XYZ file of C-alpha atoms in Angstrom:
239
model
C 48.248 46.799 32.580
C 48.395 45.078 29.205
C 52.214 45.127 29.282
C 52.218 43.622 32.783
C 49.864 40.825 31.714
C 51.898 40.127 28.574
C 55.063 39.907 30.639
C 53.404 37.547 33.090
C 52.087 35.385 30.250
C 55.591 35.113 28.772
C 57.018 34.121 32.157
C 54.249 31.541 32.629
C 54.933 30.159 29.161
C 58.658 29.876 29.857
C 57.946 28.195 33.194
C 55.541 25.719 31.547
C 58.188 24.905 28.946
C 60.781 24.435 31.678
C 58.497 22.103 33.638
C 57.783 20.044 30.536
C 61.496 19.768 29.773
C 62.117 18.692 33.359
C 59.380 16.059 33.150
C 60.868 14.676 29.936
C 64.313 14.565 31.534
C 62.993 12.777 34.630
C 61.164 10.206 32.500
C 64.327 9.606 30.477
C 66.339 9.192 33.654
C 63.766 6.763 35.087
C 63.826 4.664 31.908
C 67.611 4.492 32.087
C 67.385 3.406 35.729
C 64.868 0.675 34.862
C 67.240 -0.662 32.218
C 70.135 -0.710 34.675
C 68.381 -1.961 37.806
C 65.479 -3.971 36.424
C 61.692 -3.705 36.427
C 61.472 -4.022 40.211
C 63.189 -0.683 40.783
C 61.772 1.544 43.536
C 61.237 5.259 43.847
C 64.406 5.728 45.914
C 66.555 4.273 43.135
C 64.729 6.274 40.472
C 65.274 9.508 42.412
C 68.951 8.706 43.045
C 69.531 7.948 39.362
C 67.990 11.306 38.486
C 70.169 13.090 41.045
C 67.141 14.434 42.868
C 64.656 13.510 45.593
C 61.314 11.725 45.582
C 59.739 15.007 46.666
C 60.865 16.681 43.440
C 59.599 13.777 41.355
C 56.207 13.878 43.069
C 56.092 17.644 42.482
C 56.258 16.996 38.734
C 54.138 13.831 38.510
C 51.889 13.916 41.583
C 52.580 10.353 42.736
C 53.979 7.016 41.590
C 51.016 6.472 39.293
C 51.758 9.771 37.559
C 55.375 8.778 36.931
C 54.357 5.287 35.804
C 51.832 6.756 33.357
C 54.408 9.190 31.941
C 56.884 6.338 31.403
C 54.173 4.260 29.713
C 53.301 7.158 27.417
C 56.949 7.503 26.412
C 57.270 3.781 25.697
C 53.940 3.785 23.835
C 55.103 6.620 21.600
C 58.231 4.699 20.596
C 56.401 1.406 20.068
C 53.561 2.930 18.070
C 56.000 4.839 15.866
C 57.952 1.636 15.194
C 54.832 -0.389 14.367
C 53.584 2.359 12.037
C 56.966 2.684 10.351
C 57.352 -1.056 9.854
C 53.855 -1.612 8.448
C 54.010 1.473 6.198
C 57.369 0.386 4.823
C 56.004 -3.076 4.012
C 52.866 -1.683 2.361
C 54.869 0.781 0.260
C 56.743 -2.112 -1.349
C 54.578 -3.381 -4.203
C 56.363 -6.715 -4.077
C 55.341 -7.469 -0.489
C 51.717 -6.668 0.422
C 49.443 -6.943 3.471
C 50.877 -10.219 4.822
C 54.298 -8.590 4.979
C 52.749 -5.614 6.794
C 51.270 -7.930 9.440
C 54.648 -9.651 9.821
C 56.474 -6.327 10.097
C 54.095 -5.015 12.762
C 54.418 -8.191 14.834
C 58.197 -8.146 14.543
C 58.340 -4.476 15.614
C 56.393 -5.309 18.792
C 58.617 -8.271 19.616
C 61.765 -6.284 18.875
C 60.974 -3.833 21.660
C 60.661 -6.706 24.118
C 63.920 -8.232 22.931
C 65.804 -4.931 23.176
C 64.172 -3.659 26.379
C 62.840 -6.630 28.378
C 63.040 -4.896 31.774
C 61.283 -1.791 30.476
C 58.534 -3.955 28.993
C 58.136 -5.805 32.313
C 57.952 -2.493 34.136
C 55.147 -1.270 31.866
C 53.108 -4.480 31.720
C 53.585 -5.856 35.236
C 53.497 -2.471 37.080
C 55.824 -3.394 39.964
C 56.270 0.270 40.911
C 52.587 0.495 41.830
C 52.404 -2.709 43.838
C 55.592 -2.581 45.905
C 54.877 -3.327 49.555
C 51.249 -4.267 48.873
C 49.205 -7.406 48.314
C 46.685 -8.088 45.595
C 43.883 -7.649 48.098
C 45.098 -4.263 49.197
C 46.214 -2.275 46.127
C 47.631 1.186 46.668
C 45.753 4.353 45.841
C 48.402 4.947 43.153
C 47.544 1.616 41.549
C 43.837 2.444 41.635
C 44.411 5.738 39.859
C 46.590 4.097 37.202
C 43.958 1.420 36.570
C 41.251 4.073 36.215
C 43.119 5.381 33.172
C 45.153 2.356 32.111
C 48.022 3.399 29.808
C 48.728 -0.211 28.825
C 45.148 -0.851 27.737
C 45.121 2.531 26.013
C 48.218 1.507 24.028
C 46.741 -1.883 23.143
C 43.580 -0.136 21.933
C 45.542 2.288 19.742
C 47.639 -0.477 18.183
C 44.526 -2.609 17.639
C 42.877 0.307 15.846
C 46.023 0.800 13.724
C 46.030 -2.852 12.689
C 42.303 -2.642 11.912
C 42.928 0.287 9.570
C 45.576 -1.693 7.687
C 43.255 -4.708 7.386
C 40.246 -2.640 6.277
C 42.356 -0.708 3.770
C 43.484 -3.921 2.115
C 40.037 -5.473 2.104
C 38.591 -2.423 0.410
C 34.869 -2.283 -0.271
C 33.740 -5.874 -0.231
C 33.143 -7.117 -3.788
C 32.154 -3.648 -4.924
C 28.839 -3.813 -3.094
C 29.413 -0.646 -1.087
C 29.584 -2.547 2.220
C 32.267 -1.265 4.582
C 34.282 -4.132 6.143
C 35.643 -1.965 8.970
C 33.482 -3.607 11.638
C 35.042 -7.000 10.964
C 38.490 -5.438 10.539
C 38.266 -3.845 13.987
C 37.521 -7.193 15.621
C 40.367 -8.868 13.744
C 42.813 -6.051 14.466
C 42.282 -6.248 18.213
C 42.308 -10.059 18.117
C 45.739 -10.011 16.458
C 47.104 -7.592 19.057
C 45.795 -9.820 21.860
C 47.328 -12.855 20.163
C 50.724 -11.188 19.840
C 50.727 -9.736 23.353
C 49.815 -13.072 24.930
C 52.552 -14.943 23.069
C 55.056 -12.166 23.717
C 54.362 -12.148 27.460
C 54.855 -15.911 27.603
C 58.064 -15.671 25.535
C 59.434 -13.172 28.036
C 58.222 -14.982 31.166
C 59.329 -18.465 30.103
C 62.273 -18.124 27.716
C 63.183 -21.335 25.905
C 65.724 -20.020 23.419
C 63.254 -19.462 20.581
C 64.542 -16.486 18.559
C 62.394 -13.433 17.915
C 62.291 -14.112 14.171
C 60.779 -17.566 14.693
C 58.184 -16.265 17.136
C 57.243 -13.541 14.641
C 56.991 -16.079 11.817
C 54.745 -18.429 13.842
C 52.466 -15.567 14.889
C 52.300 -14.239 11.326
C 51.395 -17.683 9.987
C 48.603 -18.030 12.552
C 47.275 -14.500 12.099
C 47.431 -14.525 8.324
C 45.902 -17.970 7.859
C 42.905 -16.697 9.794
C 42.773 -13.298 8.120
C 43.067 -14.596 4.559
C 40.240 -17.072 5.069
C 38.006 -14.707 7.017
C 38.414 -11.904 4.485
C 37.128 -14.164 1.730
C 34.290 -15.326 3.989
C 33.185 -11.755 4.686
C 33.198 -10.868 1.018
C 31.140 -13.971 0.162
C 28.605 -13.049 2.868
C 28.252 -9.543 1.459
C 27.715 -10.872 -2.074
C 24.941 -13.268 -0.998
């Protein structure tokens, strides 16, 4: 009986691996279709681009919300890796420092939008979940996606990442033993909200402003606040 169970376990493991590979392939195909056809793409076009049917896609993802979430997770992985890489690279250069890390993280976020504007629209605006509906009558798919919002989850993760960078460069305020992480968390999420708001407007109402200038303006605004607030927090701790 043990041999039978072991054989079944190996088959189950191979099948799980196959299903995961198929899911990854379908997500990759969907992302390619979004880039070609735009953020307003529908399930029929996604299935055709993948050379399969909607039934097969739903078998792997459950519904449109499941596919949307999987695409968001893929995009989030790329974006988070780029933001981490850019900020770490800036911090590793002794001649640059924390301001350069903030600038690098902002630029990495904007670069994704510049390279993949339709994919960004698809993730942020969620047209796949609202096709054929009105705001007053959202689909069940949309309700499930909002219950576990991958966009908000990504924003939270990036905000936490930025907070870690800020707290690490503040250190222990004035050697008093006070941990500045509470303030750093607020600032980290405020910066992410600042960047996302400006980035969404840049995409929605393009006026020819290049990415580099947007990044520079946002860095100036974020850093002027951070540099002053960091000193303020340290003075409060000392008093």
